[in-house]
XYZ file of C-alpha atoms in Angstrom:
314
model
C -130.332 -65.221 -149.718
C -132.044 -63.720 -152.634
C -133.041 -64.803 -155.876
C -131.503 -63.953 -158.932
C -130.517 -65.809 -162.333
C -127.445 -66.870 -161.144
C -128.749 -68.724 -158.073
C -131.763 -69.975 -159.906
C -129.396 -71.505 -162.679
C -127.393 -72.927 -160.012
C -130.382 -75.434 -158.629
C -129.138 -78.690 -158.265
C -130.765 -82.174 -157.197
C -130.025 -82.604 -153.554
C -132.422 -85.589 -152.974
C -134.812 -88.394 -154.711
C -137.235 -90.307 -153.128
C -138.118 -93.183 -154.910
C -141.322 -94.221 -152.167
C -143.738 -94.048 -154.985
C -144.776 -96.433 -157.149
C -147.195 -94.565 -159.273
C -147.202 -90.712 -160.170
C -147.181 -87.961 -157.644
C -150.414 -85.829 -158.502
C -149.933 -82.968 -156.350
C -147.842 -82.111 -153.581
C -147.868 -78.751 -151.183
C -145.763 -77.352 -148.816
C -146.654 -76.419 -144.922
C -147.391 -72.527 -144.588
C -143.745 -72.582 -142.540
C -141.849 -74.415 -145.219
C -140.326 -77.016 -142.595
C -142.419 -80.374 -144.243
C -143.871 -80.997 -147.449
C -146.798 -83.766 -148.390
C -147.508 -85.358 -151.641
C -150.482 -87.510 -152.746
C -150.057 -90.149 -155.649
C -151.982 -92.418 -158.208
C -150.607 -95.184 -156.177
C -152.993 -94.130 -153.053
C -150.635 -92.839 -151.298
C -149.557 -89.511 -149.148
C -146.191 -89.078 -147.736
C -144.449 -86.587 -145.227
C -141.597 -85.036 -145.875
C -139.419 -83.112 -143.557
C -137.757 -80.206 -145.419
C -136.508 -78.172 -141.973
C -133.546 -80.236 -140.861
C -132.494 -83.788 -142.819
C -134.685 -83.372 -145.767
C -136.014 -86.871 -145.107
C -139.311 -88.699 -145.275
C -141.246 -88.421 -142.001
C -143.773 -90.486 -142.729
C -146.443 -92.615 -145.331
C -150.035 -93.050 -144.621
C -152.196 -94.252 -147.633
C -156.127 -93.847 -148.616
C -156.388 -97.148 -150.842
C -160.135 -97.255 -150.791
C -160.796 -93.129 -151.827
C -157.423 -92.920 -153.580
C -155.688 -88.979 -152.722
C -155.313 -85.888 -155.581
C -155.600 -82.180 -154.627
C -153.705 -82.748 -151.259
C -153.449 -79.663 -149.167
C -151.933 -78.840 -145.939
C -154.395 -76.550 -143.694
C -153.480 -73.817 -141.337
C -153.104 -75.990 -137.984
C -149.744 -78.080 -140.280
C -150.885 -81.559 -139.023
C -154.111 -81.904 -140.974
C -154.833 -82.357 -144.433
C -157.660 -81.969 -147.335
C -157.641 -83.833 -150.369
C -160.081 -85.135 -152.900
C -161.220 -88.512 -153.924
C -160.363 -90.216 -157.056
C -162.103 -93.259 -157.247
C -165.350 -94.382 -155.427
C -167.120 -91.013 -154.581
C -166.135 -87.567 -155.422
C -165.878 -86.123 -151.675
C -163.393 -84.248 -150.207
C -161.618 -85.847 -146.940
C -160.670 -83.967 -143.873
C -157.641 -85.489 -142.436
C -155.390 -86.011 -139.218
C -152.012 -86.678 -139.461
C -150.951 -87.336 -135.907
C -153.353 -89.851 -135.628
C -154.633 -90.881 -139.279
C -158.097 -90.408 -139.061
C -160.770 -88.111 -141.112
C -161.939 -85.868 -139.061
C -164.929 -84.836 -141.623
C -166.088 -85.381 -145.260
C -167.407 -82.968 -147.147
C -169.993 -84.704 -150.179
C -171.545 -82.921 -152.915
C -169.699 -83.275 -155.691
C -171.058 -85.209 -158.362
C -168.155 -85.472 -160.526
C -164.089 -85.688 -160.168
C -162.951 -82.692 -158.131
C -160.158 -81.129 -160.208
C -159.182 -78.101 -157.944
C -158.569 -77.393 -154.267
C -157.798 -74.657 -152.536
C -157.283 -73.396 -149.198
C -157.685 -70.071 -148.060
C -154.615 -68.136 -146.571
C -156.396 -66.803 -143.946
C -159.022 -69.250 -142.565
C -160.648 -72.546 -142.621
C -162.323 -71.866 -145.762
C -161.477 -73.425 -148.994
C -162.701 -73.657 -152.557
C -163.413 -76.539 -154.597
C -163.997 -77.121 -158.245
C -165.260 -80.106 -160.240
C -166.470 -81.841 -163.301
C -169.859 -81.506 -162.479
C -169.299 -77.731 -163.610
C -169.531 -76.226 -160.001
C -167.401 -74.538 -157.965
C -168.404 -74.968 -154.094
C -166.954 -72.778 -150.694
C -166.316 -74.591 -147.651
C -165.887 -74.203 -144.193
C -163.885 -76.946 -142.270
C -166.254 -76.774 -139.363
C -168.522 -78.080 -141.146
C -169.777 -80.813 -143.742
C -172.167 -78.509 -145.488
C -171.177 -76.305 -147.649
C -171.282 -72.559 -148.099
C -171.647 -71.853 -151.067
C -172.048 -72.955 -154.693
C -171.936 -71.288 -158.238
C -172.559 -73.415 -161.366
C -170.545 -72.576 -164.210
C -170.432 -73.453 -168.516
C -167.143 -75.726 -168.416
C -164.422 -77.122 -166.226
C -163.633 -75.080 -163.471
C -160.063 -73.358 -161.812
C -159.855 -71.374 -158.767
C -158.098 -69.420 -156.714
C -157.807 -67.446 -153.872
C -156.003 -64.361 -153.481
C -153.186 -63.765 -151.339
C -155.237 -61.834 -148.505
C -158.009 -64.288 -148.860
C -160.609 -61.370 -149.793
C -161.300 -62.555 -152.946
C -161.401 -65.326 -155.482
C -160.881 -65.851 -158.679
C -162.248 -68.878 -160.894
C -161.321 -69.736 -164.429
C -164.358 -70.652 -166.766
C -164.543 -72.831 -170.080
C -160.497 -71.387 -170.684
C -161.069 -68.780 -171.789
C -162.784 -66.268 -169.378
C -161.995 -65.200 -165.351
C -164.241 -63.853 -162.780
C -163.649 -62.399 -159.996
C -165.397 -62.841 -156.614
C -165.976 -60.981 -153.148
C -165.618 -63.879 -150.635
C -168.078 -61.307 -148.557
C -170.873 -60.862 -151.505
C -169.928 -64.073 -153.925
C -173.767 -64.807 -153.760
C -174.139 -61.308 -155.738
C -171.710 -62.748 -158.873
C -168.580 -61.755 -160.143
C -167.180 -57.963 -159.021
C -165.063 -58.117 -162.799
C -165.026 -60.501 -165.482
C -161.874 -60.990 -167.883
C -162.379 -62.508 -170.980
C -159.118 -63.930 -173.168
C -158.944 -65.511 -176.528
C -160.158 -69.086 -176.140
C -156.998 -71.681 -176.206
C -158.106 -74.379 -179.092
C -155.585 -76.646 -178.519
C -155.374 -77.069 -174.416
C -157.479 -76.401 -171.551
C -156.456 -74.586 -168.318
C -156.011 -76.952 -165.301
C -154.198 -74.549 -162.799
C -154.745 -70.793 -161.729
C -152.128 -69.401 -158.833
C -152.141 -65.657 -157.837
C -148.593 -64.028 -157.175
C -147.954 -63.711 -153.738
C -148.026 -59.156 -153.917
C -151.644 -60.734 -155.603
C -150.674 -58.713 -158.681
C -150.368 -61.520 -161.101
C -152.359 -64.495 -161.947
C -150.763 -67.530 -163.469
C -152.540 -69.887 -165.587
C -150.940 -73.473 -166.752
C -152.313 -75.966 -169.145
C -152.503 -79.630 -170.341
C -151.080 -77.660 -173.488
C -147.275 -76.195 -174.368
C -148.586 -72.388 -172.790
C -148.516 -70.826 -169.463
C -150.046 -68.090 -169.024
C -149.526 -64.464 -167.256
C -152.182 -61.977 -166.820
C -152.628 -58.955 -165.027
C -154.974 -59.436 -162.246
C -156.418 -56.341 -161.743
C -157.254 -55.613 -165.380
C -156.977 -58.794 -166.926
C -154.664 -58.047 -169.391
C -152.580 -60.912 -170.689
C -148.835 -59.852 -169.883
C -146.910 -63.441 -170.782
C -146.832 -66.561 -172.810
C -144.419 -68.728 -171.676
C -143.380 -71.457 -173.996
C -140.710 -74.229 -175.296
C -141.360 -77.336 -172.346
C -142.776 -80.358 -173.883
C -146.496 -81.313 -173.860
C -147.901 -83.413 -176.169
C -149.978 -85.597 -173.686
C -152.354 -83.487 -172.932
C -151.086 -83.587 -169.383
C -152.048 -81.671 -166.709
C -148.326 -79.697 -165.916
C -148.410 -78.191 -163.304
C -146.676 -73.850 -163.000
C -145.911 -71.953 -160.016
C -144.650 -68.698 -158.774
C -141.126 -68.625 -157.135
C -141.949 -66.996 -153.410
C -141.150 -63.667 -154.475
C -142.823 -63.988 -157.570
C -139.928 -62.920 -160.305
C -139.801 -66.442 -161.631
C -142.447 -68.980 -163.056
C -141.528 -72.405 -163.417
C -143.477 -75.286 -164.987
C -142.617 -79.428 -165.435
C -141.808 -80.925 -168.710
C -142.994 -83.965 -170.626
C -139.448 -84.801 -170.581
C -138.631 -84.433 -166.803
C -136.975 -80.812 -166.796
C -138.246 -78.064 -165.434
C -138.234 -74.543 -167.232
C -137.668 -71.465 -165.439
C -139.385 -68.300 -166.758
C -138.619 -64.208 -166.231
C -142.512 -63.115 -164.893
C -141.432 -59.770 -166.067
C -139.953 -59.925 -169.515
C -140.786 -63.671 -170.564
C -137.539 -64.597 -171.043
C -136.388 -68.420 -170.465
C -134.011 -67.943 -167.261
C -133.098 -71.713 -167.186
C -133.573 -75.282 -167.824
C -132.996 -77.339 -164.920
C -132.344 -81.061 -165.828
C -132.882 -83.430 -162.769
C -132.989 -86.312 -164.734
C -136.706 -87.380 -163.857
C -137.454 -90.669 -165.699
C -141.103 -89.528 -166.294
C -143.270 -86.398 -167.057
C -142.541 -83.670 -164.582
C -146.233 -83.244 -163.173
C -145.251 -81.053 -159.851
C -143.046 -78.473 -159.370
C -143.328 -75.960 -156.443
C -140.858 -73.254 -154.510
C -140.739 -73.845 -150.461
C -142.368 -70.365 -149.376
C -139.701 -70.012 -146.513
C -136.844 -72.041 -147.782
C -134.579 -71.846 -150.754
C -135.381 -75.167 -152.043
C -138.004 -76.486 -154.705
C -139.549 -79.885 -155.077
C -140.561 -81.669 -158.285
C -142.292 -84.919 -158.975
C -142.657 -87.703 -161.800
C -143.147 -90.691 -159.816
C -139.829 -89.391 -157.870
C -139.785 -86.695 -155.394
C -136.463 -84.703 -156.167
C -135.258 -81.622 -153.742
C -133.178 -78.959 -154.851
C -130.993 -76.294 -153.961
C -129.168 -73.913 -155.031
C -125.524 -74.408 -155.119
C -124.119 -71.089 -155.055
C -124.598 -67.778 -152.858
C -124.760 -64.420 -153.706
């Protein structure tokens, strides 16, 4: 099944968890799209299965570090996340047996992004503190560190070869994972957004495009080999200042982003143009939204998990 307007119009509300009694900061999908794993404000992570009943599988909880930034590794049964109360570490975690198997400290303030490579046990973090650190998951110390002017984003690329961060909103660098020590390969600069700050940066999966969301009323679209800003996507509701987070659809024709008001919007990547408004009558801000990278279905969050699917075939 392939996507198209008609199918993505056609997204429906299949499921809603109610588990949570807090908001769901950040959810990801395994690498084979068969379970899915959210962390909330109320401390806790649950497991979803997305392969065969679309059911929960399972609810651990980290009440003493809290969870944000949850993402599934390679291996599918272990977890990273960061910290949002007590220290600023990231956490290394089990699920078959619900134990950390390592923390990783140096942080000094809130870690606001996490990312995992697609190829390895390497991941990025970025924080408050104005740094952005490489890690390996063998081991606590970490790789690397660059210390930047302003919040940080990052990113890697589809192939893993390179990364991109997002500086002070309004400039991107990119990085050789190979020669990072040696600075940025290419730097793009874009006019400064005065009234939001970028809190998300996702590259397409051909690693062509480079999506940028907001606690604002923009997303953003830029060409990621020249840096030239392609699309400003526009009309969801954001006066919060919240953290909304965009995402590609798998084959990277559509962008979607949550809503103040619980919808999610549905974007063209290639000519701008709104595609759809999908109302699944979330009762709070719609802070998640992602595609399943093997499975036509898409998950979105308030303080409700909500599945959909599409509910016709072309």
């Amino acid at each position: 099944m392939k996507l198209c307007d008609s199918v993505v119009k056609s997204f429906r509300v299949a499921k809603v968890f109610r588990d949570n009694t807090d908001k769901i900061n950040s959810i990801d999908f395994a690498p084979n799209g068969e379970s899915l794993i959210s962390g909330s404000e109320d401390d806790s992570i649950v497991i979803y299965d997305c392969a065969n009943e679309g059911k929960q599988k399972r609810n651990l909880y980290s009440k003493k570090y809290g969870v944000d930034n949850i993402n599934y590794t390679h291996a599918g049964n272990t977890v990273i996340y960061s910290s949002n109360k007590v220290d600023d570490a990231i956490r290394y975690q089990s699920l078959h047996d619900n134990k950390y198997i390592r923390y990783f400290p140096g942080h000094t303030k809130r870690v606001v992004c996490l990312c995992m490579s697609p190829v390895d046990d390497s991941f990025l973090s970025g924080s408050l503190d104005k740094t952005i650190r490489l890690w390996d998951l063998r081991s606590q110390s970490c790789q690397g560190m660059m210390s930047i002017p302003g919040r940080p984003i990052a990113s890697f690329d589809p192939e893993g070869l390179i990364f991109a961060a997002g500086i002070n909103s309004e400039m991107i660098k990119l990085y050789d994972l190979r020669s990072f020590d040696k600075g940025p390969f290419t730097t793009f600069r874009l006019q400064q957004d005065k009234d939001c700050d970028w809190t998300g940066l996702k590259f397409s999966s051909d690693g062509k495009l480079i999506l940028i969301s907001t606690n604002g009323t923009v997303v953003r679209l830029i060409d990621a080999f020249h840096g030239q800003p392609l699309q400003t996507f526009m009309g969801h509701l954001n006066t919060k200042g919240l953290p909304l987070e965009a995402s590609f659809s798998p084959d990277g024709q559509y962008v979607l982003s949550g809503s103040q008001d619980g919808r999610i919007h549905v974007w063209n990547s290639e000519n701008g143009s709104k595609t759809a408004v999908l109302d699944g009558k979330h009762p709070g801000p719609l802070q998640c939204v992602k595609f399943n990278p093997r499975f036509m279905m898409l998950a979105s969050t308030c303080s409700n998990m909500a599945f959909w699917l599409p509910t016709v075939e072309e």
